Short mmCIF file of C-alpha atoms in Angstrom, two decimals:
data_model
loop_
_atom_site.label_atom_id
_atom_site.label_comp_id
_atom_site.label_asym_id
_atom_site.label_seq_id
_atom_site.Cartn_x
_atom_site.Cartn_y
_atom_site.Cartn_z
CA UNK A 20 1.84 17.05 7.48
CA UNK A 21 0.15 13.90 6.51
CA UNK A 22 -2.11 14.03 3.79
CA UNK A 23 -4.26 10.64 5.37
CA UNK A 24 -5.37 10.67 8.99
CA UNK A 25 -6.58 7.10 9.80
CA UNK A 26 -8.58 6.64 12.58
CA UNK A 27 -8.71 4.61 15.23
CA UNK A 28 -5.79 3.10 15.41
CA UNK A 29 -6.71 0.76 17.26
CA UNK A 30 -9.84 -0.91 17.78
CA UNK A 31 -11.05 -4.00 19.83
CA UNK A 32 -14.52 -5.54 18.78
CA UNK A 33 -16.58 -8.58 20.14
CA UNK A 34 -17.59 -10.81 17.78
CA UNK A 35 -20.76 -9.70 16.20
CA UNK A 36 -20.52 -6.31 16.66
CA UNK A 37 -19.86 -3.69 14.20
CA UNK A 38 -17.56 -0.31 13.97
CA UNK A 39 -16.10 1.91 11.53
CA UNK A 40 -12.74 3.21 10.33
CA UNK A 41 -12.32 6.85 8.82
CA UNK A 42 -9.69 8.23 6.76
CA UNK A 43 -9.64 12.09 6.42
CA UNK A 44 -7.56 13.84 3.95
CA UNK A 45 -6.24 17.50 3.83
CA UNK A 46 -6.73 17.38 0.48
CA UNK A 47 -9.40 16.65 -2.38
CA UNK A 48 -8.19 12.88 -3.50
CA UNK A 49 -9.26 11.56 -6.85
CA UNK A 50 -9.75 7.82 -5.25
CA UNK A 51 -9.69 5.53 -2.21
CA UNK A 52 -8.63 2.00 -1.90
CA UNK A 53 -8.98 -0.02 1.43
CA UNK A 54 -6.63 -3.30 2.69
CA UNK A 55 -6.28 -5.20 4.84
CA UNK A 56 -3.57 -7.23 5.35
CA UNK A 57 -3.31 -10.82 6.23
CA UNK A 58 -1.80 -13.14 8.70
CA UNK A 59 0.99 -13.52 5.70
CA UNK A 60 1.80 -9.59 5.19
CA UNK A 61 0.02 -9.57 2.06
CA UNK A 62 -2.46 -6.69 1.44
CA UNK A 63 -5.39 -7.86 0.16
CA UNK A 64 -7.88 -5.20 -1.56
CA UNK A 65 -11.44 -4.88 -0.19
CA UNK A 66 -12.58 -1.94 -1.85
CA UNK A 67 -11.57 0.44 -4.43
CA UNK A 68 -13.89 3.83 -4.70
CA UNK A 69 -13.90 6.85 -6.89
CA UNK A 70 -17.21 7.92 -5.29
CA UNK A 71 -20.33 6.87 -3.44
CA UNK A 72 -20.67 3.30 -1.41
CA UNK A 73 -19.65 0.04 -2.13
CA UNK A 74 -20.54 -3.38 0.05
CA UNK A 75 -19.45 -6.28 0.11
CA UNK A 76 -20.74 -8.87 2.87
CA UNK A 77 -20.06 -7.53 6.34
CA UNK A 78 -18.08 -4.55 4.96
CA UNK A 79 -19.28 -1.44 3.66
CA UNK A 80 -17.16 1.43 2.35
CA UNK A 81 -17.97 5.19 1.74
CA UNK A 82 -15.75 8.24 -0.19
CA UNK A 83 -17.00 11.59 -0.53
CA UNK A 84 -14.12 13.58 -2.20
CA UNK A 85 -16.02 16.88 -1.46
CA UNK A 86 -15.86 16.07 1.98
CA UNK A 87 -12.42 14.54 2.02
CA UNK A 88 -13.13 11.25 3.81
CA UNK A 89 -13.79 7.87 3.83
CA UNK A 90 -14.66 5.31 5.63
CA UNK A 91 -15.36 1.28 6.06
CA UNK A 92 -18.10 0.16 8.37
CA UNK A 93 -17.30 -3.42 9.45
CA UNK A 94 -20.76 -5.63 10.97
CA UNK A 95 -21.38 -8.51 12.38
CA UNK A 96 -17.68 -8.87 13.44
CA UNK A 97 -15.86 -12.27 12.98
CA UNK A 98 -12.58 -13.87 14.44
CA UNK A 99 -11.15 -13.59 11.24
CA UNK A 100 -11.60 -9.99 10.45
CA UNK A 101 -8.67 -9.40 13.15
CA UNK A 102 -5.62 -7.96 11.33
CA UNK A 103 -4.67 -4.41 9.86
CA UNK A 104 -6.85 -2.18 7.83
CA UNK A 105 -4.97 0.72 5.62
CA UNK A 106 -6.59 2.91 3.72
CA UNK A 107 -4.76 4.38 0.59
CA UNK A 108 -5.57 7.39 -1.51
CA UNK A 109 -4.59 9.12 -4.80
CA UNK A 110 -3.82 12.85 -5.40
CA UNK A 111 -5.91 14.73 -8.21
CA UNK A 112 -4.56 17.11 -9.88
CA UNK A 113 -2.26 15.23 -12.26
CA UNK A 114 -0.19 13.60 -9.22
CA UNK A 115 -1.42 10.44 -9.15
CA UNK A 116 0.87 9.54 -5.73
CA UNK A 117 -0.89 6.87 -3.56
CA UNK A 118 -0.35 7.83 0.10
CA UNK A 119 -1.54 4.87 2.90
CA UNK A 120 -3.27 6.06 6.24
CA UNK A 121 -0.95 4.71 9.00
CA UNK A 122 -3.20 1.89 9.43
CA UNK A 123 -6.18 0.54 12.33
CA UNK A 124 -5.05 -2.38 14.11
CA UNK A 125 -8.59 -4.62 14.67
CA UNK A 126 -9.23 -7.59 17.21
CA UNK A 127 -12.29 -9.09 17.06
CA UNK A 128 -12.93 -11.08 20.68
CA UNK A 129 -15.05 -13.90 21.42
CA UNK B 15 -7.64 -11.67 -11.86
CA UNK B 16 -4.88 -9.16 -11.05
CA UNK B 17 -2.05 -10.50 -9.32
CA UNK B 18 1.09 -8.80 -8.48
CA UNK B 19 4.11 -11.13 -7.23
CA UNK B 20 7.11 -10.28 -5.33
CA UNK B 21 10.57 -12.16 -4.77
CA UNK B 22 12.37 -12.86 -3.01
CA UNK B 23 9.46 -13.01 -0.18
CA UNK B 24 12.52 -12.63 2.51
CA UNK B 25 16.10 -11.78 2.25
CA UNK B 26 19.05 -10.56 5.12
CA UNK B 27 22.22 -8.92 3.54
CA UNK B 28 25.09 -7.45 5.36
CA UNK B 29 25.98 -4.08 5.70
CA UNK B 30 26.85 -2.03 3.02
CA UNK B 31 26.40 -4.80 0.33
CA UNK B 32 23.65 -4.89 -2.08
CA UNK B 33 20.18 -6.36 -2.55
CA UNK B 34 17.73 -6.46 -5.70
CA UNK B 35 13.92 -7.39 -5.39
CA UNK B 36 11.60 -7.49 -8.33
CA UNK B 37 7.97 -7.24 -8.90
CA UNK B 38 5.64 -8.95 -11.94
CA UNK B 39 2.10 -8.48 -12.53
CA UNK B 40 -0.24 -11.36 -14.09
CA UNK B 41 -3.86 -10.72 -15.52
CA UNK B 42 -3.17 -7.15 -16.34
CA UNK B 43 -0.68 -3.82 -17.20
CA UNK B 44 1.52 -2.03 -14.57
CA UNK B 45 1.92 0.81 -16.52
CA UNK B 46 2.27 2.27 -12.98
CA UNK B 47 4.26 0.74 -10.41
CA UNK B 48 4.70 2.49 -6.60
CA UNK B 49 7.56 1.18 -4.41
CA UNK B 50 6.54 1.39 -0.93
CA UNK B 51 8.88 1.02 2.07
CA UNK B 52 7.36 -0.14 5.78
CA UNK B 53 9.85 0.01 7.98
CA UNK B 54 9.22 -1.26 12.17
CA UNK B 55 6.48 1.24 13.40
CA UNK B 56 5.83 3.24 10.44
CA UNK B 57 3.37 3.40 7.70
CA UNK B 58 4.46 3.00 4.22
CA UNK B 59 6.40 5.56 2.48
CA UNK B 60 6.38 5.79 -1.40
CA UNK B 61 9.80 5.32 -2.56
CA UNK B 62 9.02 6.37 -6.12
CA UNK B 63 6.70 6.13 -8.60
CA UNK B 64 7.85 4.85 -12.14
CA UNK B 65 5.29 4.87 -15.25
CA UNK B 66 6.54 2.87 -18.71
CA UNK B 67 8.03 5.09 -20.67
CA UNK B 68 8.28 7.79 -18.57
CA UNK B 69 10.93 9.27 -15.90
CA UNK B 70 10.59 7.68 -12.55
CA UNK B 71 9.86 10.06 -10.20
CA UNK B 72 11.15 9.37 -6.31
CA UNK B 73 10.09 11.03 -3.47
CA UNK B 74 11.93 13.07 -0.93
CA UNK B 75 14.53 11.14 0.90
CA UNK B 76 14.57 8.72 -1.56
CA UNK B 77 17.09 8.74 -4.93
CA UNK B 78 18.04 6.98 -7.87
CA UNK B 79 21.59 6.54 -6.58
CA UNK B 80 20.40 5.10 -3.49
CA UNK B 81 16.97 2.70 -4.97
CA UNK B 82 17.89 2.33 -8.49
CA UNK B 83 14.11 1.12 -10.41
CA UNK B 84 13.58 -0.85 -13.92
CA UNK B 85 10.38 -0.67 -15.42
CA UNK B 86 11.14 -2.29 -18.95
CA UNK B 87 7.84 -3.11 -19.76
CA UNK B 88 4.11 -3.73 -18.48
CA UNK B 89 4.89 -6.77 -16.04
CA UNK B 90 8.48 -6.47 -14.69
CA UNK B 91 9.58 -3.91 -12.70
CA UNK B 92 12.70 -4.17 -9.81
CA UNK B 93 14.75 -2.37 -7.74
CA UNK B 94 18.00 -2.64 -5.97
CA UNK B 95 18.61 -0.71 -2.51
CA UNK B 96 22.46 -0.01 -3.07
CA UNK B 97 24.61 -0.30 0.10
CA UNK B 98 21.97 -1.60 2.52
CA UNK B 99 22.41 -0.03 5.98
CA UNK B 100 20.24 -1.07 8.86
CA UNK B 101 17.81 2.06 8.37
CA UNK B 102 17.26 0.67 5.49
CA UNK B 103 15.51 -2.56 6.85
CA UNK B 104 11.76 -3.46 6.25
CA UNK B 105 9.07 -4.85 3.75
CA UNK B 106 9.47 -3.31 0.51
CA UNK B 107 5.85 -3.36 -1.75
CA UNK B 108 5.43 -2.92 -4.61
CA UNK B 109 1.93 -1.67 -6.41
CA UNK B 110 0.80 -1.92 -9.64
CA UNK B 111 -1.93 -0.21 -11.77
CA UNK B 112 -3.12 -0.32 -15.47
CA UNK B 113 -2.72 2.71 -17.45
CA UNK B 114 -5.35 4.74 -16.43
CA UNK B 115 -3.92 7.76 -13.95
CA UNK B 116 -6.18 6.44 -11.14
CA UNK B 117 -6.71 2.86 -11.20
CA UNK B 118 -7.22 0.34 -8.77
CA UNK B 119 -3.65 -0.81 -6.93
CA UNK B 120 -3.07 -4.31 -6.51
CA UNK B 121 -0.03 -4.74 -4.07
CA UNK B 122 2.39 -7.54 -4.32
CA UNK B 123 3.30 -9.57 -0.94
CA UNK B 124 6.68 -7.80 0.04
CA UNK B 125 10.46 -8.43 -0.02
CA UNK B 126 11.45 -8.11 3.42
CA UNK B 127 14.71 -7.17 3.92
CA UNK B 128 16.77 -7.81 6.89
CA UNK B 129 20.63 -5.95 7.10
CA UNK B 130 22.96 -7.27 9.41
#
């Protein structure tokens, strides 16, 4: 089975209002990066975490290896924060394979 | 910073013919680099993972006679899908990390590759 379970996958939010994305994992991963990909296909990185919280402006991100999840808070919602968020983890234990979370498909609405 | 570049960005091929797509990284090492496949609907699957200067590993599904990979040194990589059949259509990625096992990714734009 899948080693990522992203969640939702799809999400509609009015603009200036706030949600969260959660990837669990069936097993312990060593790290967690989050994307999200632009109106060009590119994947740009918003956060990469080994453990703890990181912020950055309107997004927040959270990993707890112990727990096996993670997850990225979005506030104060803007237009431009519509696109796709993946999440993408690595395998401890010496196999460092990166496996992406199907993806959440956001629309922020006016 | 740490960019990763793809080319071509976009490219159709017939059936059965072949199609090669590299991957460079600017501002620091791919020691590791991950080709990913998307294909319509689906998230991305790891092709195969190739380190400098070690075996390239691919993943189930995927082989060496089918996705032959180059990783020469710490900024090129590329790989050729061999007799392209429409399955085989979507955005190829490639990743790239600095030598430590678990390292930030920083993902390249795509080839996408169209089979007709």
């Amino acid at each position: 089975g899948d080693q990522v379970e992203q969640s939702p996958s799809a999400l509609s939010l009015h603009e200036g209002t706030g949600s969260a994305l959660r990837c669990n994992f069936t097993t312990t991963m060593r790290a967690v990066q989050w994307f999200r990909k632009n109106s060009r296909g590119s994947l740009i990185n918003l956060f990469y975490l080994a453990s703890g919280t990181k912020e950055n402006g309107r997004l927040k991100s959270a990993f707890d290896s112990k727990e096996r999840y993670s997850t990225l808070h979005i506030r104060d919602a803007q237009l431009e924060d519509s696109g796709t968020y993946f999440c993408a983890a690595l395998t401890s234990g010496g196999n460092y394979k990166p496996t992406f979370g199907k993806g959440t498909s956001l629309v922020v609405h006016p | 910073g740490a960019l990763v570049y793809q080319y071509p960005r976009r490219t159709i091929c017939k059936s059965g013919t072949s199609m090669r797509m590299e991957c460079q990284a600017v501002g620091f090492q791919a020691t590791s680099v991950a080709w990913y496949r998307q294909s319509p609907q689906k998230t991305f699957e790891l092709i195969a993972l190739s380190t400098v200067n070690s075996a390239i590993k691919y993943e189930q599904n995927f082989t060496q006679e089918k996705f032959p990979i180059s990783h020469p040194n710490l900024s090129f990589s590329s790989m050729t899908v061999l007799n392209a059949y429409l399955e085989d259509r979507g955005l190829y990625l490639c990743g790239a990390r600095d030598g430590h096992p678990y390292a930030e990714q920083f993902f390249g734009p795509g080839t996408r590759l169209t089979v007709l």
